[in-house]
Short mmCIF file of C-alpha atoms in Angstrom, two decimals:
data_model
loop_
_atom_site.label_atom_id
_atom_site.label_comp_id
_atom_site.label_asym_id
_atom_site.label_seq_id
_atom_site.Cartn_x
_atom_site.Cartn_y
_atom_site.Cartn_z
CA MET A 24 -0.10 0.03 0.04
CA PRO A 25 1.17 3.60 -0.29
CA SER A 26 3.78 4.82 2.21
CA SER A 27 4.92 1.08 2.97
CA GLY A 28 8.54 1.99 2.33
CA LYS A 29 9.14 0.49 -1.16
CA THR A 30 10.80 3.79 -2.59
CA ILE A 31 13.09 3.93 0.59
CA LEU A 32 13.97 0.25 0.10
CA THR A 33 15.16 0.79 -3.51
CA ALA A 34 16.96 3.96 -2.62
CA GLY A 35 19.41 1.83 -0.47
CA PRO A 36 21.28 0.04 -3.27
CA GLY A 37 20.55 3.03 -5.48
CA MET A 38 22.35 5.44 -3.35
CA LEU A 39 25.33 3.06 -2.75
CA TYR A 40 25.95 2.35 -6.31
CA GLY A 41 24.40 5.12 -8.45
CA GLN A 42 20.74 5.05 -9.50
CA ARG A 43 18.51 6.21 -12.33
CA VAL A 44 14.76 6.48 -11.51
CA MET A 45 12.51 6.27 -14.56
CA ASN A 46 8.86 6.34 -15.48
CA TRP A 47 7.45 2.99 -16.68
CA ALA A 48 6.84 2.71 -20.45
CA TYR A 49 3.86 0.75 -21.20
CA ALA A 50 4.67 0.44 -24.91
CA ASP A 51 7.60 -2.10 -25.66
CA GLU A 52 9.26 0.30 -28.15
CA GLU A 53 9.27 3.15 -25.59
CA LEU A 54 10.59 0.71 -23.08
CA ARG A 55 13.38 -0.36 -25.24
CA LYS A 56 14.53 3.26 -25.95
CA SER A 57 14.58 4.12 -22.30
CA ILE A 58 16.53 0.95 -21.58
CA THR A 59 19.12 1.82 -24.28
CA ALA A 60 19.41 5.32 -23.14
CA VAL A 61 20.09 4.41 -19.41
CA PHE A 62 22.99 2.15 -20.58
CA ALA A 63 24.91 5.27 -21.47
CA GLU A 64 24.76 6.41 -17.76
CA GLN A 65 27.28 5.28 -15.12
CA VAL A 66 24.64 3.82 -12.64
CA GLY A 67 24.40 0.46 -11.06
CA VAL A 68 20.73 0.58 -10.21
CA VAL A 69 17.79 1.24 -12.45
CA ILE A 70 14.40 1.87 -10.79
CA TRP A 71 10.93 2.10 -12.49
CA ASP A 72 9.22 3.75 -9.55
CA ASN A 73 5.60 3.82 -8.62
CA LEU A 74 4.08 1.87 -11.45
CA ALA A 75 0.06 2.29 -11.60
CA GLU A 76 -1.64 0.06 -8.99
CA GLY A 77 -2.08 -3.62 -10.16
CA THR A 78 0.20 -3.14 -13.30
CA VAL A 79 0.92 -6.46 -14.95
CA ILE A 80 4.67 -6.61 -15.88
CA ASP A 81 4.65 -8.69 -18.96
CA SER A 82 6.98 -7.51 -21.65
CA ALA A 83 9.04 -9.42 -24.14
CA VAL A 84 11.64 -6.48 -24.06
CA LEU A 85 11.90 -6.75 -20.19
CA ALA A 86 12.09 -10.52 -20.47
CA GLN A 87 15.15 -10.14 -22.86
CA LEU A 88 16.74 -7.61 -20.67
CA VAL A 89 16.83 -9.62 -17.56
CA THR A 90 18.04 -12.92 -19.26
CA ASN A 91 20.70 -11.50 -21.52
CA GLY A 92 24.27 -10.61 -20.25
CA VAL A 93 24.69 -8.09 -23.20
CA TRP A 94 22.08 -5.59 -24.25
CA SER A 95 22.14 -4.82 -27.97
CA ASP A 96 20.17 -2.12 -29.78
CA ARG A 97 20.41 0.76 -32.20
CA GLN A 98 22.08 3.87 -30.67
CA LEU A 99 19.56 6.74 -30.23
CA GLY A 100 20.00 9.33 -32.89
CA ALA A 101 22.47 7.30 -34.85
CA SER A 102 22.40 4.44 -37.37
CA ARG A 103 24.69 1.97 -35.70
CA ASN A 104 24.06 -0.69 -33.09
CA ILE A 105 25.58 -0.75 -29.61
CA ALA A 106 26.21 -3.90 -27.42
CA THR A 107 26.63 -3.03 -23.65
CA VAL A 108 27.30 -5.53 -20.77
CA ASN A 109 24.31 -5.80 -18.70
CA ASP A 110 25.57 -5.52 -15.16
CA ARG A 111 22.78 -3.51 -13.69
CA LEU A 112 20.21 -4.16 -10.95
CA TRP A 113 16.67 -3.53 -12.25
CA MET A 114 13.86 -2.88 -9.88
CA ALA A 115 10.29 -1.78 -10.14
CA THR A 116 7.97 -0.63 -7.41
CA GLY A 117 4.26 -0.30 -7.20
CA ASN A 118 1.37 -1.41 -5.24
CA ASN A 119 0.06 -4.94 -5.73
CA LEU A 120 2.05 -5.43 -8.90
CA GLN A 121 1.61 -8.58 -11.00
CA VAL A 122 3.86 -10.39 -13.49
CA GLY A 123 2.94 -12.08 -16.65
CA GLY A 124 4.37 -14.46 -19.29
CA ASP A 125 7.84 -15.72 -18.21
CA MET A 126 8.43 -12.92 -15.96
CA ALA A 127 7.37 -14.72 -12.74
CA SER A 128 10.48 -17.12 -12.86
CA ARG A 129 12.69 -14.42 -13.61
CA THR A 130 11.51 -12.04 -10.67
CA VAL A 131 12.42 -11.71 -6.99
CA ARG A 132 9.34 -10.33 -5.16
CA VAL A 133 9.79 -8.16 -2.03
CA HIS A 134 6.49 -7.68 -0.18
CA LEU A 135 6.18 -4.82 2.42
CA ASP A 136 3.10 -4.91 4.60
CA PRO A 137 3.07 -2.31 7.37
CA ASP A 138 -0.27 -3.88 8.51
CA MET A 139 -1.93 -0.65 9.69
CA PRO A 140 -3.79 2.28 8.00
CA ARG A 141 -2.05 5.54 7.40
CA PRO A 142 1.53 4.13 7.71
CA GLU A 143 3.06 7.50 6.71
CA LEU A 144 2.23 8.34 10.44
CA ARG A 145 4.32 5.88 12.01
CA ASP A 146 6.41 6.89 14.87
CA GLN A 147 10.02 6.45 13.54
CA THR A 148 11.82 6.88 16.79
CA GLY A 149 11.46 3.09 17.28
CA PHE A 150 12.99 2.23 13.88
CA GLY A 151 16.53 1.08 13.87
CA ILE A 152 17.38 4.04 11.66
CA PRO A 153 14.75 6.75 11.94
CA HIS A 154 14.13 8.60 8.66
CA LEU A 155 16.18 6.25 6.65
CA ASP A 156 15.19 8.02 3.27
CA GLN A 157 17.04 11.09 4.60
CA TRP A 158 19.77 9.26 6.49
CA ILE A 159 21.00 7.44 3.41
CA THR A 160 21.49 10.54 1.38
CA ILE A 161 24.39 11.64 3.64
CA PRO A 162 27.67 10.37 1.99
CA ALA A 163 29.26 9.46 5.21
CA ASN A 164 26.32 7.17 5.91
CA GLN A 165 26.57 5.62 2.70
CA LEU A 166 30.31 4.87 3.29
CA THR A 167 29.25 3.35 6.49
CA VAL A 168 26.79 0.99 4.97
CA LEU A 169 29.17 0.12 2.18
CA TRP A 170 31.92 -0.74 4.64
CA HIS A 171 29.67 -3.02 6.55
CA LEU A 172 28.42 -4.63 3.48
CA LEU A 173 32.06 -5.41 2.41
CA VAL A 174 32.88 -6.86 5.70
CA MET A 175 29.90 -9.08 5.59
CA VAL A 176 31.10 -10.40 1.95
CA LEU A 177 34.55 -10.97 3.13
CA ASP A 178 33.39 -12.99 6.18
CA TRP A 179 31.34 -15.06 3.67
CA THR A 180 34.04 -15.58 1.43
CA ARG A 181 36.44 -16.49 4.17
CA GLN A 182 34.23 -19.39 5.06
CA GLY A 183 34.34 -20.69 1.43
CA ALA A 184 31.32 -18.59 0.07
CA PRO A 185 28.86 -21.47 1.13
CA LYS A 186 25.86 -21.77 -1.22
CA VAL A 187 22.27 -23.03 -0.63
CA THR A 188 21.45 -26.24 -2.54
CA GLY A 189 18.03 -26.97 -3.62
CA LEU A 190 17.18 -23.59 -4.85
CA SER A 191 16.29 -23.38 -8.56
CA MET A 192 15.61 -20.23 -10.67
CA ARG A 193 16.04 -21.16 -14.24
CA GLN A 194 19.15 -19.57 -15.69
CA PHE A 195 19.57 -17.55 -12.40
CA THR A 196 20.17 -20.75 -10.31
CA PRO A 197 23.92 -20.03 -9.60
CA TRP A 198 23.09 -16.42 -8.46
CA ALA A 199 20.14 -17.57 -6.34
CA GLN A 200 22.13 -20.38 -4.55
CA ALA A 201 25.22 -17.88 -3.99
CA LEU A 202 22.97 -15.10 -2.71
CA GLY A 203 20.89 -17.53 -0.60
CA GLY A 204 24.10 -18.78 0.89
CA PHE A 205 25.40 -15.32 1.72
CA LEU A 206 22.15 -14.47 3.43
CA ALA A 207 21.82 -17.94 5.34
CA HIS A 208 25.51 -17.39 6.52
CA HIS A 209 24.42 -14.16 8.20
CA GLY A 210 21.30 -15.61 9.70
CA ILE A 211 18.72 -13.91 7.17
CA ASP A 212 16.18 -16.33 6.20
CA GLY A 213 13.12 -16.11 3.68
CA PHE A 214 15.05 -15.53 0.46
CA LEU A 215 12.71 -16.92 -2.44
CA THR A 216 10.41 -18.52 0.07
CA ASN A 217 7.62 -16.62 -1.68
CA ALA A 218 8.27 -18.13 -5.20
CA ALA A 219 5.00 -19.98 -5.08
CA GLU A 220 3.16 -16.52 -4.20
CA VAL A 221 4.76 -14.96 -7.37
CA ARG A 222 3.52 -17.78 -9.50
CA GLU A 223 0.19 -17.06 -8.03
CA ILE A 224 0.25 -13.36 -9.16
CA ASP A 225 1.40 -14.32 -12.63
CA GLU A 226 -1.60 -12.91 -14.44
CA ASP A 227 -0.84 -14.97 -17.59
CA GLU A 228 -0.53 -18.19 -15.58
CA THR A 229 -3.77 -17.58 -13.70
CA ARG A 230 -5.80 -16.92 -16.95
CA TRP A 231 -4.56 -20.01 -18.66
CA ARG A 232 -4.85 -22.25 -15.62
CA ALA A 233 -8.57 -21.17 -15.16
CA PHE A 234 -9.18 -21.72 -18.87
CA LEU A 235 -7.82 -25.16 -18.93
CA THR A 236 -9.37 -26.26 -15.75
CA THR A 237 -12.90 -25.16 -17.19
CA TRP A 238 -12.21 -26.76 -20.50
CA HIS A 239 -11.33 -30.04 -18.92
CA GLU A 240 -14.51 -29.85 -16.74
CA ARG A 241 -16.71 -29.17 -19.80
CA HIS A 242 -15.03 -31.55 -22.38
CA ALA A 243 -12.69 -33.79 -20.41
CA GLY A 244 -10.17 -35.34 -22.77
CA ARG A 245 -12.35 -35.07 -25.91
CA PRO A 246 -10.49 -33.56 -29.01
CA VAL A 247 -12.27 -30.42 -30.53
CA THR A 248 -11.14 -28.05 -33.16
CA ALA A 249 -10.64 -24.55 -32.32
CA ALA A 250 -13.90 -23.50 -34.17
CA ASP A 251 -15.83 -26.07 -32.15
CA LEU A 252 -14.28 -24.77 -28.89
CA ARG A 253 -14.97 -21.10 -29.93
CA ARG A 254 -18.50 -22.05 -30.71
CA ASP A 255 -18.86 -23.48 -27.24
CA ALA A 256 -17.96 -20.09 -25.67
CA GLU A 257 -20.95 -18.32 -27.36
CA PRO A 258 -23.37 -16.86 -24.70
CA LEU A 259 -26.69 -18.85 -24.32
CA HIS A 260 -30.10 -17.07 -24.46
CA LEU A 261 -31.98 -17.99 -21.38
CA GLY A 262 -35.33 -16.15 -21.78
CA SER A 263 -34.29 -12.44 -21.96
CA ASP A 264 -30.98 -13.00 -20.31
CA LEU A 265 -27.55 -14.00 -21.61
CA HIS A 266 -25.78 -16.82 -19.82
CA ASP A 267 -21.94 -17.36 -20.19
CA PRO A 268 -21.36 -21.20 -20.23
CA TRP A 269 -17.69 -20.54 -19.36
CA ASP A 270 -18.40 -18.14 -16.52
CA GLY A 271 -15.82 -15.75 -17.73
CA GLN A 272 -13.00 -18.24 -17.89
CA PHE A 273 -12.63 -18.47 -21.73
CA ILE A 274 -9.26 -17.14 -22.78
CA THR A 275 -9.22 -13.69 -24.46
CA THR A 276 -6.76 -11.81 -26.67
CA ALA A 277 -4.51 -9.08 -25.38
CA ALA A 278 -7.27 -6.58 -26.05
CA GLY A 279 -9.61 -8.53 -23.54
CA ARG A 280 -11.83 -9.94 -26.15
CA LEU A 281 -12.88 -13.47 -27.22
CA PRO A 282 -10.66 -14.64 -30.10
CA ASN A 283 -11.97 -15.77 -33.44
CA PRO A 284 -11.45 -19.33 -34.47
CA LEU A 285 -8.16 -18.56 -36.34
CA GLN A 286 -6.77 -16.63 -33.33
CA LEU A 287 -7.81 -19.30 -30.87
CA GLY A 288 -6.00 -21.93 -32.85
CA ARG A 289 -2.92 -20.03 -32.80
CA LEU A 290 -3.18 -19.39 -29.13
CA LEU A 291 -3.77 -23.22 -28.45
CA THR A 292 -0.81 -24.28 -30.70
CA GLY A 293 1.49 -21.86 -28.90
CA GLN A 294 0.37 -23.47 -25.59
CA ALA A 295 0.52 -27.15 -26.61
CA GLY A 296 2.52 -29.17 -24.22
CA ARG A 297 2.89 -26.27 -21.73
CA TRP A 298 1.60 -27.26 -18.14
CA ARG A 299 -0.68 -24.82 -16.40
CA GLY A 300 -1.01 -26.01 -12.96
CA ASP A 301 -2.26 -29.61 -13.25
CA HIS A 302 -3.57 -29.43 -16.85
CA VAL A 303 -1.89 -29.29 -20.24
CA ILE A 304 -2.98 -28.76 -23.79
CA ARG A 305 -2.32 -31.60 -26.31
CA ALA A 306 -2.62 -31.02 -30.11
CA GLY A 307 -2.98 -33.60 -32.91
CA ARG A 308 -5.05 -34.13 -36.25
CA ASN A 309 -8.51 -35.29 -36.74
CA GLU A 310 -9.09 -38.79 -38.28
CA ARG A 311 -9.05 -37.41 -41.82
CA GLY A 312 -5.83 -35.48 -41.03
CA ASP A 313 -7.19 -32.41 -42.56
CA ARG A 314 -7.73 -30.31 -39.21
CA ALA A 315 -5.99 -29.59 -36.10
CA VAL A 316 -7.68 -30.76 -32.92
CA PHE A 317 -6.91 -30.04 -29.22
CA TRP A 318 -7.71 -31.56 -25.86
CA VAL A 319 -6.79 -30.98 -22.27
CA GLU A 320 -5.16 -33.70 -20.08
CA ARG A 321 -5.07 -33.56 -16.35
CA HIS A 322 -2.02 -34.65 -14.35
CA GLN A 323 -2.94 -37.82 -12.27
CA GLY A 324 -0.66 -37.57 -9.35
#
């Protein structure tokens, strides 16, 4: 919620290593331009601050950014391409943000809950560092924090830099195991324990999981064409009322509309073999071999 401290949290590493605070670009092309521009600056932390409440972070550009070690793009105002080592920390702040697409497994989510109304009125005299947002702006205090961080790193490496086994985070697994080991060495727990919650706020995952669950309930494992499935989503006339047989769970396009049969076929083909919760779409051909058919299987475990 507002005034929970998220901007202060991001200011910590930002003040220590140099930061650039930017407005979120909702169009991929504008987002790409802002990313390329910030690489020309000598900052270690990039922050998209105060995204609109409930914003779904689902961008192919951002997914590419956080997975590639080198960022390549055309230089602004020039005709040549540039390639820059991607060694920044990328953060976004907002109230009840969601993630979509592949971003859930590429995101570390930090949740701040003051558990009170009007958190801006909290008595800061009881805080470890009252008015941290002002304290951290003082260069001498920044040096103090950095000195303590370096001591903690040296203590960890002196003990062999132990890692945490069992953590898995796609291509970030080595990083997650090392950082988890660093935190555990200093008695700080909770790292990535909210991974299941992040999956739950994955807007794309939630929509597809609900769609596949309802599909399986209505048709079990019976193969259907995209046209037949789309026809099944048509509202039913019950007297003067319209009834949605899918109860709002049929998959929609990016514009929030029901897809036509061609669009639906492409959506289903793109999702074939990808598990959504306990359900997965399978694809094949009909008996004559002239049409694609789809069905949903449920994991029996």
